[in-house]
Coordinates of C-alpha atoms in Angstrom, one line a residue:
X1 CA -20.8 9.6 14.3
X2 CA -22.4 7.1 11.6
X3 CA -22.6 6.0 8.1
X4 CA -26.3 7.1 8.3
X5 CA -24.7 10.5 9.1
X6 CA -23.1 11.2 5.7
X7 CA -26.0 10.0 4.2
X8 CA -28.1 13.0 5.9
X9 CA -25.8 15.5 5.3
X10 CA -25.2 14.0 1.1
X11 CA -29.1 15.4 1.3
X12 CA -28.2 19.0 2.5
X13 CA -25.7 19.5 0.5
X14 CA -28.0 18.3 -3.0
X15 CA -30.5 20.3 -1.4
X16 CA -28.6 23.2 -1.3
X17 CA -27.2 22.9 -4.7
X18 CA -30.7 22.7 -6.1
X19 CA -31.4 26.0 -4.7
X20 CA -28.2 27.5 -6.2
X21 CA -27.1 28.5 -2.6
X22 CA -23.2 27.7 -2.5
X23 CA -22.7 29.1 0.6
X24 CA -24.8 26.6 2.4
X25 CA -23.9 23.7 0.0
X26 CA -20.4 24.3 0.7
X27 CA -20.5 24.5 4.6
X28 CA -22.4 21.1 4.7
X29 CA -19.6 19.7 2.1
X30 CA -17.2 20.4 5.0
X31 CA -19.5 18.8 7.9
X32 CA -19.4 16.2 5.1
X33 CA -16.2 15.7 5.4
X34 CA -15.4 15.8 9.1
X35 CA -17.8 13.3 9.5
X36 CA -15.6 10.6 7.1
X37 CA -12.9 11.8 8.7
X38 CA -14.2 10.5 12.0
X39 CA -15.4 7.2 10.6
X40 CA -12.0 6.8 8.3
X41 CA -10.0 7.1 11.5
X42 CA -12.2 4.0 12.8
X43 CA -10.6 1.5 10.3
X44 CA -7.1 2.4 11.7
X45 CA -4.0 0.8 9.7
X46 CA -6.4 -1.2 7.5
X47 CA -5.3 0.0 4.1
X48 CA -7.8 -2.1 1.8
X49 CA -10.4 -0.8 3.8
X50 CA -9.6 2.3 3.7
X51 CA -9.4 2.7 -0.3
X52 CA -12.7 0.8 -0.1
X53 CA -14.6 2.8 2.1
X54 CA -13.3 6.2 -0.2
X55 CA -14.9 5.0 -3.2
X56 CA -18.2 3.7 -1.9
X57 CA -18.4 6.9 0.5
X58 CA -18.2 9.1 -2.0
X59 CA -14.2 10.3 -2.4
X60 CA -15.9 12.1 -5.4
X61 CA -17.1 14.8 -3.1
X62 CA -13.7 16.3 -2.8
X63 CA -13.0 17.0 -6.3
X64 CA -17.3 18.0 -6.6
X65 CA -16.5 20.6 -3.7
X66 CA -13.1 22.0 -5.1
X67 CA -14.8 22.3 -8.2
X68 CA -17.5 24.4 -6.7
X69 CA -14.6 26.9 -4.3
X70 CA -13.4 27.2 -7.9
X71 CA -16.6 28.5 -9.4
X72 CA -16.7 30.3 -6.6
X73 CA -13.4 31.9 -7.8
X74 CA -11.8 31.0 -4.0
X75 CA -8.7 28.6 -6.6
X76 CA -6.6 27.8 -3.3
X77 CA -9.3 26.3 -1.2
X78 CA -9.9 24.4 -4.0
X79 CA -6.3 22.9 -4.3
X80 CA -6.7 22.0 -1.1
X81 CA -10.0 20.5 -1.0
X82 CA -8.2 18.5 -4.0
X83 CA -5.4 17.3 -2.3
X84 CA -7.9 16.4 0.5
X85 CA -9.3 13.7 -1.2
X86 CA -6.1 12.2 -3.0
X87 CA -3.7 12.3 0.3
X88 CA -5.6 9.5 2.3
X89 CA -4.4 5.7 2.2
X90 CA -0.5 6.1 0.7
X91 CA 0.4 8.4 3.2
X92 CA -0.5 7.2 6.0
X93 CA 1.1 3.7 4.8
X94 CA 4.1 6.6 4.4
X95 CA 3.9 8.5 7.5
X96 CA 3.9 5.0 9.5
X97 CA 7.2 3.7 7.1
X98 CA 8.7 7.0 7.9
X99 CA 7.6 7.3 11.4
X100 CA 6.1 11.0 10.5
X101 CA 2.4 12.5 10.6
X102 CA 0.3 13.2 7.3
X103 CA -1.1 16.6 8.6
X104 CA -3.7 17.6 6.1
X105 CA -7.4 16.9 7.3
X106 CA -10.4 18.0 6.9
X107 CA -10.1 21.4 9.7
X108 CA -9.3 24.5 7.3
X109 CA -6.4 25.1 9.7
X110 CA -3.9 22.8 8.8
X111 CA -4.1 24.4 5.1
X112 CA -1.2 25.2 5.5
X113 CA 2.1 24.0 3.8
X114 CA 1.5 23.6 -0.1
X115 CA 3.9 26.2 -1.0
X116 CA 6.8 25.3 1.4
X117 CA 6.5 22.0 -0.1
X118 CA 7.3 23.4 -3.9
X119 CA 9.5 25.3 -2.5
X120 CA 12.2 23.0 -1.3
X121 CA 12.5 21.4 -4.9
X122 CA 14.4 23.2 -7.2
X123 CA 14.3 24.4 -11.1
X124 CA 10.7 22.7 -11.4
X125 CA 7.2 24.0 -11.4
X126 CA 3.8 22.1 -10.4
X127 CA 0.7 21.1 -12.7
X128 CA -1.6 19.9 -10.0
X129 CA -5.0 18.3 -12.4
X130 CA -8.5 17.4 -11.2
X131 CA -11.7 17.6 -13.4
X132 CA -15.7 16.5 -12.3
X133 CA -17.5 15.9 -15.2
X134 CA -16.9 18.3 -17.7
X135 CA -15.1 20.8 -15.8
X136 CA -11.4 20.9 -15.6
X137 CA -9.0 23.0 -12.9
X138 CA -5.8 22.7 -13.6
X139 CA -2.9 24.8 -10.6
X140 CA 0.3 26.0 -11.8
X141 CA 2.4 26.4 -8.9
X142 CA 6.2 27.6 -9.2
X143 CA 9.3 27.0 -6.3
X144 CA 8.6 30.6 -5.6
X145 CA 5.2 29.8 -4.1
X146 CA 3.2 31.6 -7.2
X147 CA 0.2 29.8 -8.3
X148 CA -1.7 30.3 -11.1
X149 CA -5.1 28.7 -11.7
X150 CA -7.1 27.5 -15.3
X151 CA -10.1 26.4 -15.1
X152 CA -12.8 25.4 -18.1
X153 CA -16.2 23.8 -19.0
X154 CA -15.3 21.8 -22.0
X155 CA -18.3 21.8 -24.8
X156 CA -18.0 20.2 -28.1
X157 CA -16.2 23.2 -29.4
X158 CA -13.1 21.6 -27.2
X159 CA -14.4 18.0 -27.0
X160 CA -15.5 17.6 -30.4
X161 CA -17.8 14.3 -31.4
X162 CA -15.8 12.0 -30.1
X163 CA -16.6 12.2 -26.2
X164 CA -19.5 10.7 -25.1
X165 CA -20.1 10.9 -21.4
X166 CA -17.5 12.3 -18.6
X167 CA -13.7 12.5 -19.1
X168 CA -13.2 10.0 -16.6
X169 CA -15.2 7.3 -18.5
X170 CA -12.5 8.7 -21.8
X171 CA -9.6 8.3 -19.9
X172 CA -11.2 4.5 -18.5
X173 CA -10.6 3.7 -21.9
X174 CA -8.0 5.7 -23.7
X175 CA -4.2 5.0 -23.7
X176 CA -5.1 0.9 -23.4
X177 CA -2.1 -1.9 -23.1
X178 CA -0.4 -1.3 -25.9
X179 CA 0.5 -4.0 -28.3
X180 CA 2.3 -2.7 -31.3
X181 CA 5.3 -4.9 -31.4
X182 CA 5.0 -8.0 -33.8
X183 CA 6.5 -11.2 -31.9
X184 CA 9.7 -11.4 -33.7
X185 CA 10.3 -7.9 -31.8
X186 CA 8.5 -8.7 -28.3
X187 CA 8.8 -11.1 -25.5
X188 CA 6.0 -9.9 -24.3
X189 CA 6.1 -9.4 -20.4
X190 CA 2.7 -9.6 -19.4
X191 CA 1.3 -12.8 -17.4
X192 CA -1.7 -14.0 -19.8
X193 CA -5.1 -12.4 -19.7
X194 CA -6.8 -15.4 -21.4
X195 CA -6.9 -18.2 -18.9
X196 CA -6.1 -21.9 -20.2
X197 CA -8.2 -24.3 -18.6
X198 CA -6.6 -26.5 -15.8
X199 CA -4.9 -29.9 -17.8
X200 CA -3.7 -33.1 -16.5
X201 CA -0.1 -34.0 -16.5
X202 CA -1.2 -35.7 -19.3
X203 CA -2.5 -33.3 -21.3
X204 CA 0.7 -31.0 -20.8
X205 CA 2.0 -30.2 -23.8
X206 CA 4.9 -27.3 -25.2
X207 CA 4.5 -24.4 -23.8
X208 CA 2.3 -21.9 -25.1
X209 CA 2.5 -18.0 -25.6
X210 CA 1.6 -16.3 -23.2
X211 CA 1.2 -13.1 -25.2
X212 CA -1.5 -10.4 -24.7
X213 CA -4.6 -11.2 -27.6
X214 CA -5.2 -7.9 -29.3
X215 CA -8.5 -7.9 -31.1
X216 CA -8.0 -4.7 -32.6
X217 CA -6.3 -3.9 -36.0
X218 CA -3.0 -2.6 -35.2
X219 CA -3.5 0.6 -37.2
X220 CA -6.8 1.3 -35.3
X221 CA -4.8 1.2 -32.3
X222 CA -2.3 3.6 -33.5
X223 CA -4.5 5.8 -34.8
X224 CA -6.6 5.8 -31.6
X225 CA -3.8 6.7 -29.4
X226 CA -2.3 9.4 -31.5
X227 CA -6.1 10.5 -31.1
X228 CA -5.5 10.2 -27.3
X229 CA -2.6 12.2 -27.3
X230 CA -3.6 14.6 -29.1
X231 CA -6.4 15.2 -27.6
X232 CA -4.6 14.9 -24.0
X233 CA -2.1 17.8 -25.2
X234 CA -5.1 20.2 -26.1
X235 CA -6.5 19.6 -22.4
X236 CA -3.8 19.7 -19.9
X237 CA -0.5 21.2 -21.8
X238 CA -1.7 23.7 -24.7
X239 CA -3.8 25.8 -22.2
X240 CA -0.9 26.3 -19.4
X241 CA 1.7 26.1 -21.6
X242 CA 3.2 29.4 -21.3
X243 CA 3.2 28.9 -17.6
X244 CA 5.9 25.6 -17.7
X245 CA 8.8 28.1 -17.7
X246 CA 11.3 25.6 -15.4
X247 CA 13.5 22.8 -16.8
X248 CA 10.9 19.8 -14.9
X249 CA 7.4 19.4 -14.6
X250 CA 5.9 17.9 -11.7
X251 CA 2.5 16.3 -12.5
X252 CA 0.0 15.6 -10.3
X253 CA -2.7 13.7 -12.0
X254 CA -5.9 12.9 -11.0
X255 CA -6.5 8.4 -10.5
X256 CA -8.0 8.0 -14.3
X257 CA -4.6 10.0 -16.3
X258 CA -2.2 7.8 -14.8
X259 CA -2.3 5.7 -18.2
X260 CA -1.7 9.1 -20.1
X261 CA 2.1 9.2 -21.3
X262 CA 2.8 12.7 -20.2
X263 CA 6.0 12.5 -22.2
X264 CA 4.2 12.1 -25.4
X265 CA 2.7 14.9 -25.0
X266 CA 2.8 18.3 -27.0
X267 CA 3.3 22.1 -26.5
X268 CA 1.5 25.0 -28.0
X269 CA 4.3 24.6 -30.2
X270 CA 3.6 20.9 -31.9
X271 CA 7.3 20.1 -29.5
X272 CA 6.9 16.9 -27.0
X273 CA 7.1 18.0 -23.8
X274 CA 9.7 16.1 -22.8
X275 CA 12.0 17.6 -25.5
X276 CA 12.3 20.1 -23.0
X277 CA 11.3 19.3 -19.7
X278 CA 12.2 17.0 -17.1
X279 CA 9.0 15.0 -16.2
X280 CA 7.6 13.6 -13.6
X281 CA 4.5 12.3 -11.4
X282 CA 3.5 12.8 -7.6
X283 CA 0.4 11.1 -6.6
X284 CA -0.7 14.2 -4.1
X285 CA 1.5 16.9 -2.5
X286 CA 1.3 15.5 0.5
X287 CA 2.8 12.3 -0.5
X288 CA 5.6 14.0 -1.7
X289 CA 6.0 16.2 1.1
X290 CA 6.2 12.6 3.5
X291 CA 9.6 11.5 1.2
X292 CA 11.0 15.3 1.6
X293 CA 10.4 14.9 5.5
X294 CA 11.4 11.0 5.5
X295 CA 14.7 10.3 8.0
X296 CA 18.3 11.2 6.5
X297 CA 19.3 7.4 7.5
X298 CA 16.3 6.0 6.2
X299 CA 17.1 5.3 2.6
X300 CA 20.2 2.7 2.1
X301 CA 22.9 4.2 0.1
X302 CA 24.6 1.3 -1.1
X303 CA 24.0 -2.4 -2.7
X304 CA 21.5 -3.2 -5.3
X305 CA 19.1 -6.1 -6.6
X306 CA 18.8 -6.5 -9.9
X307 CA 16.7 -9.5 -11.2
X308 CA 15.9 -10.8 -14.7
X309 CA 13.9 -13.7 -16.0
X310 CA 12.7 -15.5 -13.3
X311 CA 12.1 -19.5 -14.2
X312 CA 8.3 -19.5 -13.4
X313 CA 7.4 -22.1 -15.9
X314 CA 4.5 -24.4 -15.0
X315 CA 2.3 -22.6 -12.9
X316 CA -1.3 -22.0 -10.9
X317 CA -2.2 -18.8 -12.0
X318 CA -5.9 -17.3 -11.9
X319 CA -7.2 -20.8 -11.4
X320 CA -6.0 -22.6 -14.0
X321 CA -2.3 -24.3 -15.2
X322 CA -0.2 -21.7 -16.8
X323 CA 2.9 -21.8 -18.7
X324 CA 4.9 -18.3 -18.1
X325 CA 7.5 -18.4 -20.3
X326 CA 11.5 -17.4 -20.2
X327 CA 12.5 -13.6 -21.6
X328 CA 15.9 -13.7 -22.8
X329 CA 15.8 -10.2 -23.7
X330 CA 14.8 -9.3 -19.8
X331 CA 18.1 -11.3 -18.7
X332 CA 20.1 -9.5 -21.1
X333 CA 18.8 -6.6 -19.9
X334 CA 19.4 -7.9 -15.9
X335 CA 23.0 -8.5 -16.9
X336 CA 23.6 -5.2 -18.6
X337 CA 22.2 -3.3 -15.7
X338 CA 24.0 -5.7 -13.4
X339 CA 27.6 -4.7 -15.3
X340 CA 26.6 -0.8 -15.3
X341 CA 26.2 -1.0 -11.9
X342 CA 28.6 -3.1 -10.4
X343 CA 26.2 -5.9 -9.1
X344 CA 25.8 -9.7 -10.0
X345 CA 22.1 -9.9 -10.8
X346 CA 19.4 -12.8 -9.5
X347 CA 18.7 -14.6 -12.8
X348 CA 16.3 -17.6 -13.4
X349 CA 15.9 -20.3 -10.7
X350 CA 18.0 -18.0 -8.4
X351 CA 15.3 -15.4 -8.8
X352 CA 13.1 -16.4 -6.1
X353 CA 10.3 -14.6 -4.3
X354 CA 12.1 -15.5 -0.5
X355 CA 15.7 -14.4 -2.1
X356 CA 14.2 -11.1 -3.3
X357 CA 12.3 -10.3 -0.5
X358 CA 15.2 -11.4 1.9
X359 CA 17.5 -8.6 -0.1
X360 CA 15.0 -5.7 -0.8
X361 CA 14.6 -4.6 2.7
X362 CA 18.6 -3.5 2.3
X363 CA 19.5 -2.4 -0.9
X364 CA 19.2 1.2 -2.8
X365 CA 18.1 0.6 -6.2
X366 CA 16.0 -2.3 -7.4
X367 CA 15.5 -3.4 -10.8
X368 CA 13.0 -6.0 -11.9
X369 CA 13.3 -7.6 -15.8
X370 CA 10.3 -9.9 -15.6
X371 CA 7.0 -10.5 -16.2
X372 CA 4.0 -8.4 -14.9
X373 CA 0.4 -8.6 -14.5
X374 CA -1.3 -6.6 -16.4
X375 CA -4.4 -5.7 -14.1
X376 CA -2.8 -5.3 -10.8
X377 CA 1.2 -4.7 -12.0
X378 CA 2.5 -7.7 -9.7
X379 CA 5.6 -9.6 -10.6
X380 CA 6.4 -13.3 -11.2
X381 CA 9.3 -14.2 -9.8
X382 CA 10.5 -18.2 -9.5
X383 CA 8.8 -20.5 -7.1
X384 CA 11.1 -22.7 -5.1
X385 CA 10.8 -26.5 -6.6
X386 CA 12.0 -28.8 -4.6
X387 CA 13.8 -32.8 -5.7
X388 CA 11.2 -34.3 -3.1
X389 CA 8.3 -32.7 -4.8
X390 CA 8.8 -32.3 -8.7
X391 CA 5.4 -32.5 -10.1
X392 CA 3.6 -30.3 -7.7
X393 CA 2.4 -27.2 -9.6
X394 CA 3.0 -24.3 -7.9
X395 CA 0.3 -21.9 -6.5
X396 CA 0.6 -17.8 -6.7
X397 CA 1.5 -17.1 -3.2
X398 CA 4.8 -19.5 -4.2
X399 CA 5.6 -17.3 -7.1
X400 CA 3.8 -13.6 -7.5
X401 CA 5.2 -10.9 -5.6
X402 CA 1.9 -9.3 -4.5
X403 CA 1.1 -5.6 -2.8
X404 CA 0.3 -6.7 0.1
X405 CA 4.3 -8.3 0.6
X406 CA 5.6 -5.2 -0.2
X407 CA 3.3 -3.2 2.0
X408 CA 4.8 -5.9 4.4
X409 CA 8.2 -5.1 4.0
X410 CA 10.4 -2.0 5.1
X411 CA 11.9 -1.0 1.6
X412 CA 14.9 1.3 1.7
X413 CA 15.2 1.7 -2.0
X414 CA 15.7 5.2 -3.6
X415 CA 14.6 4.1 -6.6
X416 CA 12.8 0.7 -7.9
X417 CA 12.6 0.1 -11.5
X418 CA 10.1 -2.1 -12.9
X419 CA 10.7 -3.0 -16.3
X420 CA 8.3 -5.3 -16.7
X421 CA 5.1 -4.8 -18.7
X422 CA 2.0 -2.5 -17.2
X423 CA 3.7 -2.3 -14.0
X424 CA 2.0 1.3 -13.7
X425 CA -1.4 -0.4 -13.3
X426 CA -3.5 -1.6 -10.8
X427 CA -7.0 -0.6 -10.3
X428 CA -8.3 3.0 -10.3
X429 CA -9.8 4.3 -7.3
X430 CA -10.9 7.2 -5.7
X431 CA -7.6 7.7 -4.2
X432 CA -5.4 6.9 -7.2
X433 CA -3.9 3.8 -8.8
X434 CA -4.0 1.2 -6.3
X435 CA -0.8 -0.9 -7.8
X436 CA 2.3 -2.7 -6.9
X437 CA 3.8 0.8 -7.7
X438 CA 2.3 2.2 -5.0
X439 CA 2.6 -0.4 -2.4
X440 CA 6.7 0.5 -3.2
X441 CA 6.0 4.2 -2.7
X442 CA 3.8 2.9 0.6
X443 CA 6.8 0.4 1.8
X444 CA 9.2 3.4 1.8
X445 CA 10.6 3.5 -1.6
X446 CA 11.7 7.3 -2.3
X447 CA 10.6 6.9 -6.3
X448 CA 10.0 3.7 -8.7
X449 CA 10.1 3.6 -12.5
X450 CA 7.3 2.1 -14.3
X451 CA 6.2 1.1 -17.3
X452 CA 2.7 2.1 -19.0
X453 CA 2.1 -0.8 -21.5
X454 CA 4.3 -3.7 -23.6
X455 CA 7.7 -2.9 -24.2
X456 CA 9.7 -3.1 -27.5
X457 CA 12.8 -5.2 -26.4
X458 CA 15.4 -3.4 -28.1
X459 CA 14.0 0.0 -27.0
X460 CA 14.0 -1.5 -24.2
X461 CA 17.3 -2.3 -24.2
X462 CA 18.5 1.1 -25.6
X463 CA 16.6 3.2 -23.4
X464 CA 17.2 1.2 -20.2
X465 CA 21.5 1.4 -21.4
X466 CA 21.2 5.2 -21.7
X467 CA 19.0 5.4 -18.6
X468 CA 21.6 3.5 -16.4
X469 CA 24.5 5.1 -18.4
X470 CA 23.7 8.7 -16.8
X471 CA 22.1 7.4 -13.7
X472 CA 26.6 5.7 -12.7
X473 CA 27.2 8.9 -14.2
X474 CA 26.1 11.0 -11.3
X475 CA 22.6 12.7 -12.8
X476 CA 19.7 12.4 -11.0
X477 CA 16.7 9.8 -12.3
X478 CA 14.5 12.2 -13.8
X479 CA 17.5 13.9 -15.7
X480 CA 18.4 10.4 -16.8
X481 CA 15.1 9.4 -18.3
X482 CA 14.8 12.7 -19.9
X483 CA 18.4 12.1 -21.8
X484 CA 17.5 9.0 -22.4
X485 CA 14.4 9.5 -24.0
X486 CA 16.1 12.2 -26.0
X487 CA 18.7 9.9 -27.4
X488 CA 15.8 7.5 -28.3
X489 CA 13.9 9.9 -30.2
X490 CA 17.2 11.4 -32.1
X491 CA 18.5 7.3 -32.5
X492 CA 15.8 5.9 -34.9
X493 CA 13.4 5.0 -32.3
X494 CA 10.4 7.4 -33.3
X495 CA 7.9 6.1 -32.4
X496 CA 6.1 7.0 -29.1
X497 CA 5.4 3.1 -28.0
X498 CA 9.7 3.2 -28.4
X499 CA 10.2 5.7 -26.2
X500 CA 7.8 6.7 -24.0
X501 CA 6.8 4.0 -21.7
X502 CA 8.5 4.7 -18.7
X503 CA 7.0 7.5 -16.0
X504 CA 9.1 8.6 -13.5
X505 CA 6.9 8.4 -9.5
X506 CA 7.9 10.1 -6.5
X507 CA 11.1 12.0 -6.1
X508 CA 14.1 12.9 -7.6
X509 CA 17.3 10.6 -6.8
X510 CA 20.7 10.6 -7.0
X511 CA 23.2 7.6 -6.6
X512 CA 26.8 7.5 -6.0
X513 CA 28.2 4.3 -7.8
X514 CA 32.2 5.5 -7.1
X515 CA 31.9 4.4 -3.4
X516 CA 34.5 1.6 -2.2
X517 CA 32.0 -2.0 -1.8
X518 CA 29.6 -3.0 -4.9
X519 CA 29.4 0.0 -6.6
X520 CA 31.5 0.5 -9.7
X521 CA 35.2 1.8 -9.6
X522 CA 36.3 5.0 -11.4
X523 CA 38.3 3.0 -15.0
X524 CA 34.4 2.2 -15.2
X525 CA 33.3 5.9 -14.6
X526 CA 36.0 6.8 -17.1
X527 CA 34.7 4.4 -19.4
X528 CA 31.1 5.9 -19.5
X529 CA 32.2 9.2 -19.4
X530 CA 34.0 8.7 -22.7
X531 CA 30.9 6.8 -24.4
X532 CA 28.4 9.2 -22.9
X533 CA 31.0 12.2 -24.8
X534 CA 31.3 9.8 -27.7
X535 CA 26.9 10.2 -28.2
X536 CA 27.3 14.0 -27.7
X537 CA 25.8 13.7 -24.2
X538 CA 28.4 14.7 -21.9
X539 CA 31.9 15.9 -21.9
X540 CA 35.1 14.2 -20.5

């Protein structure tokens, strides 16, 4: 089979659409898509290629031909044609880590599976979300294997004025890098976006800024994303509302909502979400299913790497001479999680890319307090400088912690948390968010933490202390965001850019910090038992 082959049969199935005959237009759909199958399988472990050859060969035609099953009131084909396209590139980068096979293709016959795969998680329901054009489906899918469907054609009687175009191009746009903190209450973690031209030694002078340049007037802003919101709540929560009955929410969003703070959102009720739901994200069912099915001795169960302000200084970075500054607030934060946890963090020069990488193939939770990039979500860690060489500046490959070395690595991690700033982006694709998050999730990390856009530092600081507070106490990460979000909320910090950055990706995870080794000891358990009773958050 060829390329030229999907291009004969993209013909048939316009044709057929033209002539409003479904039944055809669906059946070449499916040759459609045994023929990219066939190709796909041609490019073997080549993961790049692989999200490339998805978008230029058309991964739009999976959510175009769920969209017809669902006209064509046949809902469950359609969840499957939907989780067709998204479970391509991260699970097989799973299903190799794991030494497992990602079953779904395009043969009807292996449609089997979605609801054992709800069923093995517990007090939680499913909102599975994918829209083409103006038409939104939207599958509610409880542990008990129930499903219900909503579907809708959204006119200006839903969309209003203010949605020119498709919802993907709104979502492209909406929920941008936030920017909301004034200096004095920021270190801002992103590596810069405006590129300083390469200077001489000579011309070297003190360090600049390297903070994000927000054109916009900070009200604008605001009032755009409470716009955002609001009109994200009237889409995807309002209309299936009454059917989020469990204690968490498992989203899976299509590649353009992954900026969209599902936290934030709000109820038929005017109620945020997470005031009473767990919440969480999957990128596809099938990726899920791969971490469910992963080996029992896979993940480590002990150890940790905690890092915090990396000395990256004068640097190469997006060809010219950077100056990344130090975040004191991020090693506070490193050394607070270090204490909480029992571990002695990596902090400045120690922080290097070879030392982390050495550790992370061992250790169950990681936790990075540094700076990020804000298009791809990579992490600047400290370059090795050495007494013989002093004034060479260093290049990225010395310093950035990339996708690609991750992908490289076997990471045994339960959980990574990246508290560093837009560490949930990368670039959207057909298949998702192609970001460092997901090369974790690819390397074999069970779930990772990440942040959606530039972090207050004493939120961050509160909400990462609560956080880590009920993770040592024994509740599971999602229950530990939730609380800790709730605390936020009912501690001053109202503001959704306070307390809403951090989304929750993959599965659910529990740690036991009492073990004998580098975990904490049980006066320390006692300790945050008490303080957790003394916020009305636990009982001793």
């Amino acid at each position: 089979m060829r390329e030229t082959d999907l291009k004969s049969v993209d013909g048939l199935v316009q044709s057929s659409l033209r002539q409003g005959n479904n039944t055809k237009a669906l059946r070449y759909f499916f040759q459609r898509f045994e023929i990219y199958e066939h190709l796909r399988l041609s490019l073997r472990n080549e993961d790049h290629l692989k999200t490339s050859f998805l978008d230029i060969k058309g991964g739009h035609t999976y959510t175009c031909c769920s969209a017809l099953l669902c006209q064509n009131n046949n809902p469950l084909d359609a969840l499957y044609v939907a989780e067709l396209g998204r479970a391509r590139g991260l699970p097989d980068l799973q299903a190799a880590r794991y030494s497992l096979q990602a079953n779904i293709s395009a043969n009807p016959k292996t449609w089997i599976g979605i609801e054992n795969i709800v069923r093995r998680e517990t007090d939680c329901v499913f909102l599975y979300i994918s829209f083409v054009n103006d038409y939104l489906c939207m599958w509610v899918i409880n542990t008990r294997g129930e499903i219900q469907f909503k579907d809708m054609t959204m006119g200006e009687e839903i969309l209003g004025t203010r949605l020119v175009g498709y919802l993907s191009d709104f979502f492209a746009k909406s929920f941008r890098c936030l920017s909301m903190q004034s200096e004095w209450e920021c270190e801002d973690r992103s590596l810069p976006l405006v590129i300083k031209p390469q200077l001489s030694s000579d011309e070297l002078g003190s360090p600049r800024d390297p903070r994000l340049l927000e054109e916009d007037d900070e009200e604008e802003v605001i009032s755009d994303f409470q716009s955002s919101l609001s009109f994200s709540s009237k889409l995807f929560i309002i209309p299936v509302a009454d059917f989020l009955e469990e204690p968490e929410v498992i989203i899976v969003p299509p590649s353009s909502l992954y900026k969209v703070p599902f936290a934030a959102l709000t109820d038929n009720k005017g109620k945020f979400l997470s005031e009473t739901r767990r919440i969480r994200i999957v990128p596809s069912l099938t990726t899920l299913k791969l971490i469910q099915d992963s080996p029992a001795d896979y993940h480590s169960r002990t150890d940790a790497l905690i890092v915090g302000d990396p000395t990256v200084d004068w640097v190469m970075y997006k060809g010219g001479i950077q100056h990344i500054s130090s975040l004191p607030c991020a090693r506070k934060e490193a050394k607070m999680v270090g204490r909480l946890v029992g571990v002695k963090p990596l902090l400045g020069e120690q922080a290097t890319k070879q030392a982390v990488l050495e550790k992370i193939t061992s250790v169950s939770l990681v936790h990075f307090a540094a700076h990020g990039d804000a298009e791809r979500g990579e992490v600047a860690l400290s370059p090795i400088r050495t007494p013989d060489n002093p004034n060479i500046t260093p290049q990225e490959e010395d310093y950035l912690l990339t996708m690609d070395e991750i992908s490289q690595v076997k990471v045994r991690a339960k959980l990574v948390v990246l508290s560093c700033c837009h560490s949930g982006n990368g670039q959207i694709k057909a298949e998702g968010v192609i970001g460092i998050a997901r090369a974790f999730l690819g390397s074999g990390a069970r779930s990772v933490l990440v942040a959606l856009w530039a972090i207050s530092d004493t939120a961050t600081e509160q909400l990462m202390s609560r956080f880590y507070e009920h993770l040592v106490s024994g509740e599971s990460a999602s229950e530990s965001l939730h609380r800790a979000m709730k605390w936020m909320r009912n501690n001053g910090y109202t503001r959704v850019s306070e307390w809403a950055p951090f989304m929750l990706i993959g599965d659910d995870v529990t740690f036991d910090f009492g073990n004998k080794g580098k975990f904490k000891v049980d006066s320390f358990h006692l300790y945050l038992r008490f303080k957790l009773f003394w916020h009305g958050e636990g009982s001793l």
